[in-house]
Amino acid sequence: FSSRRRHTRLQGDWSSDVCSSDLKVAVSVVGHDFSAQDGDRHHGSEIDLVVTRLLSSGIQLGGKFAHYMADETGSDTWKAWIWAAFSF
């Protein structure tokens, strides 16, 4: 998705965050609308879901799911990532 951002501008971005301090879980949903910098061409939109959990031992686990929905060019794309981070 990052390669598309070089040639597009984001319009109508929105996000929503939910955090549970009891479970140390954060959930974020972000939407993007991609339009050409010049002209009225619309490239598509994307929705991202990110979930992270902080464990008591300083380990953070996370996952991201993204769905890009192409309009005039390109093709629809689904991607998923998982990660772990440790802080000391």
Backbone as CSV, one residue per row, in Angstrom:
resi,resn,N_x,N_y,N_z,CA_x,CA_y,CA_z,C_x,C_y,C_z
1,PHE,0.805,-1.195,0.000,0.000,0.000,0.000,0.846,1.256,0.000
2,SER,2.038,1.214,0.573,2.855,2.408,0.676,3.251,2.925,-0.697
3,SER,3.428,2.052,-1.687,3.807,2.525,-3.013,2.696,3.364,-3.633
4,ARG,1.462,3.091,-3.310,0.358,3.873,-3.840,0.326,5.272,-3.223
5,ARG,0.798,5.423,-2.013,0.742,6.715,-1.338,1.694,7.729,-1.956
6,ARG,2.718,7.294,-2.660,3.633,8.239,-3.302,2.923,9.043,-4.371
7,HIS,1.904,8.477,-4.992,1.257,9.107,-6.136,-0.175,9.541,-5.838
8,THR,-0.568,9.431,-4.614,-1.946,9.758,-4.274,-1.976,10.662,-3.059
9,ARG,-3.119,11.220,-2.822,-3.320,11.956,-1.582,-4.444,11.266,-0.818
10,LEU,-4.417,11.391,0.460,-5.449,10.775,1.282,-6.555,11.789,1.513
11,GLN,-7.763,11.376,1.287,-8.916,12.230,1.539,-9.901,11.450,2.381
12,GLY,-10.484,12.104,3.327,-11.525,11.469,4.104,-11.032,10.368,5.024
13,ASP,-9.803,10.490,5.520,-9.309,9.503,6.469,-10.146,9.552,7.743
14,TRP,-10.305,8.438,8.366,-11.003,8.372,9.639,-10.399,7.255,10.452
15,SER,-10.567,7.320,11.741,-10.068,6.252,12.593,-10.918,6.141,13.844
16,SER,-10.821,4.996,14.472,-11.533,4.735,15.709,-10.646,3.849,16.573
17,ASP,-10.483,4.222,17.822,-9.642,3.458,18.738,-10.458,2.968,19.921
18,VAL,-10.174,1.751,20.338,-10.797,1.172,21.524,-9.681,0.577,22.358
19,CYS,-9.676,0.858,23.639,-8.619,0.345,24.503,-9.250,-0.220,25.767
20,SER,-8.805,-1.383,26.173,-9.255,-1.996,27.413,-8.068,-2.054,28.364
21,SER,-8.106,-1.248,29.416,-6.986,-1.233,30.354,-6.912,-2.518,31.173
22,ASP,-8.042,-3.189,31.381,-8.034,-4.442,32.136,-7.297,-5.545,31.385
23,LEU,-7.513,-5.638,30.090,-6.894,-6.679,29.281,-5.602,-6.222,28.617
24,LYS,-5.305,-4.922,28.708,-4.139,-4.331,28.038,-4.170,-4.618,26.546
25,VAL,-5.357,-4.422,25.961,-5.574,-4.641,24.535,-6.021,-3.322,23.907
26,ALA,-5.441,-2.989,22.761,-5.858,-1.813,22.009,-6.292,-2.263,20.621
27,VAL,-7.416,-1.725,20.158,-7.940,-2.037,18.832,-8.122,-0.720,18.097
28,SER,-7.640,-0.671,16.869,-7.758,0.535,16.057,-8.266,0.157,14.672
29,VAL,-9.228,0.928,14.178,-9.741,0.760,12.825,-9.507,2.082,12.105
30,VAL,-8.841,2.009,10.948,-8.494,3.214,10.194,-8.939,3.031,8.753
31,GLY,-9.528,4.070,8.185,-9.933,4.052,6.788,-9.202,5.120,6.000
32,HIS,-8.864,4.820,4.753,-8.191,5.756,3.870,-8.927,5.805,2.532
33,ASP,-8.930,6.980,1.919,-9.493,7.164,0.592,-8.370,7.706,-0.285
34,PHE,-8.024,7.018,-1.387,-6.904,7.395,-2.237,-7.395,8.033,-3.526
35,SER,-6.993,9.279,-3.763,-7.335,9.998,-4.983,-6.060,10.559,-5.607
36,ALA,-6.071,10.745,-6.929,-4.916,11.285,-7.631,-4.667,12.729,-7.213
37,GLN,-3.393,13.121,-7.223,-3.053,14.499,-6.881,-3.558,15.462,-7.948
38,ASP,-3.537,15.035,-9.194,-4.024,15.858,-10.299,-5.254,15.189,-10.901
39,GLY,-6.300,15.951,-11.087,-7.502,15.402,-11.700,-8.440,14.788,-10.686
40,ASP,-9.463,14.145,-11.206,-10.508,13.567,-10.359,-10.425,12.055,-10.267
41,ARG,-9.314,11.477,-10.627,-9.191,10.018,-10.637,-9.132,9.479,-9.211
42,HIS,-9.934,8.484,-8.952,-9.983,7.840,-7.639,-9.340,6.462,-7.753
43,HIS,-8.390,6.152,-6.880,-7.674,4.876,-6.954,-8.309,3.777,-6.100
44,GLY,-8.988,4.169,-5.051,-9.607,3.162,-4.197,-9.608,3.601,-2.749
45,SER,-9.924,2.658,-1.892,-9.950,2.942,-0.455,-9.386,1.742,0.290
46,GLU,-9.034,1.991,1.530,-8.407,0.947,2.341,-8.972,1.019,3.743
47,ILE,-9.133,-0.139,4.351,-9.531,-0.207,5.752,-8.522,-1.100,6.473
48,ASP,-8.057,-0.627,7.624,-7.059,-1.347,8.415,-7.616,-1.642,9.799
49,LEU,-7.350,-2.821,10.294,-7.688,-3.210,11.656,-6.390,-3.600,12.352
50,VAL,-6.073,-2.940,13.461,-4.847,-3.214,14.208,-5.232,-3.584,15.639
51,VAL,-4.688,-4.701,16.126,-4.916,-5.147,17.495,-3.568,-5.358,18.159
52,THR,-3.371,-4.768,19.333,-2.132,-4.980,20.081,-2.468,-5.362,21.510
53,ARG,-1.590,-6.161,22.091,-1.766,-6.575,23.487,-0.425,-6.477,24.188
54,LEU,-0.411,-5.790,25.322,0.783,-5.654,26.133,0.746,-6.699,27.242
55,LEU,1.758,-7.568,27.256,1.862,-8.577,28.293,2.630,-7.993,29.470
56,SER,2.437,-8.510,30.647,3.064,-7.960,31.845,4.586,-8.070,31.827
57,SER,5.127,-8.936,31.027,6.579,-9.141,30.999,7.296,-8.171,30.063
58,GLY,6.624,-7.138,29.552,7.248,-6.182,28.650,7.200,-6.607,27.201
59,ILE,6.408,-7.612,26.906,6.264,-8.089,25.534,4.961,-7.545,24.964
60,GLN,5.047,-7.026,23.749,3.859,-6.556,23.058,3.625,-7.448,21.845
61,LEU,2.404,-7.926,21.710,2.012,-8.744,20.561,1.031,-7.934,19.730
62,GLY,1.096,-8.093,18.421,0.185,-7.331,17.592,-0.127,-8.017,16.286
63,GLY,-1.182,-7.547,15.695,-1.581,-8.025,14.386,-2.276,-6.916,13.624
64,LYS,-2.118,-6.929,12.314,-2.767,-5.937,11.460,-3.370,-6.656,10.264
65,PHE,-4.570,-6.250,9.916,-5.269,-6.767,8.756,-5.648,-5.570,7.889
66,ALA,-5.320,-5.605,6.612,-5.631,-4.496,5.718,-6.332,-5.006,4.465
67,HIS,-7.314,-4.248,4.013,-8.027,-4.572,2.781,-8.065,-3.319,1.916
68,TYR,-7.388,-3.385,0.751,-7.401,-2.297,-0.216,-8.411,-2.648,-1.298
69,MET,-9.349,-1.742,-1.557,-10.393,-1.953,-2.544,-10.154,-1.003,-3.712
70,ALA,-9.657,-1.537,-4.819,-9.324,-0.727,-5.996,-10.592,-0.266,-6.696
71,ASP,-10.507,0.936,-7.270,-11.636,1.454,-8.054,-11.345,1.345,-9.544
72,GLU,-10.604,2.295,-10.079,-10.396,2.372,-11.516,-9.187,1.578,-12.008
73,THR,-8.173,1.468,-11.204,-6.955,0.758,-11.600,-6.541,-0.197,-10.489
74,GLY,-5.693,-1.128,-10.829,-5.187,-2.042,-9.814,-6.167,-3.143,-9.486
75,SER,-5.857,-3.841,-8.431,-6.721,-4.939,-8.001,-6.877,-4.904,-6.490
76,ASP,-7.951,-5.476,-6.018,-8.186,-5.556,-4.582,-7.079,-6.375,-3.933
77,THR,-6.668,-5.961,-2.739,-5.566,-6.622,-2.054,-5.923,-6.835,-0.589
78,TRP,-5.607,-8.013,-0.079,-5.767,-8.351,1.334,-4.382,-8.649,1.896
79,LYS,-4.050,-8.110,3.057,-2.766,-8.385,3.692,-2.965,-8.539,5.191
80,ALA,-2.067,-9.325,5.791,-2.082,-9.504,7.243,-0.649,-9.559,7.756
81,TRP,-0.432,-8.976,8.923,0.874,-8.982,9.578,0.689,-9.385,11.035
82,ILE,1.682,-10.045,11.589,1.739,-10.281,13.031,3.137,-9.894,13.501
83,TRP,3.255,-9.440,14.737,4.557,-9.058,15.257,4.609,-9.227,16.768
84,ALA,5.823,-9.218,17.251,6.089,-9.238,18.685,7.214,-8.253,18.953
85,ALA,7.130,-7.530,20.058,8.161,-6.563,20.443,8.472,-6.756,21.914
86,PHE,9.720,-6.537,22.265,10.155,-6.684,23.656,10.844,-5.400,24.090
87,SER,10.463,-4.894,25.250,11.125,-3.704,25.787,11.765,-4.050,27.122
88,PHE,12.934,-3.489,27.336,13.650,-3.754,28.603,14.278,-2.484,29.108
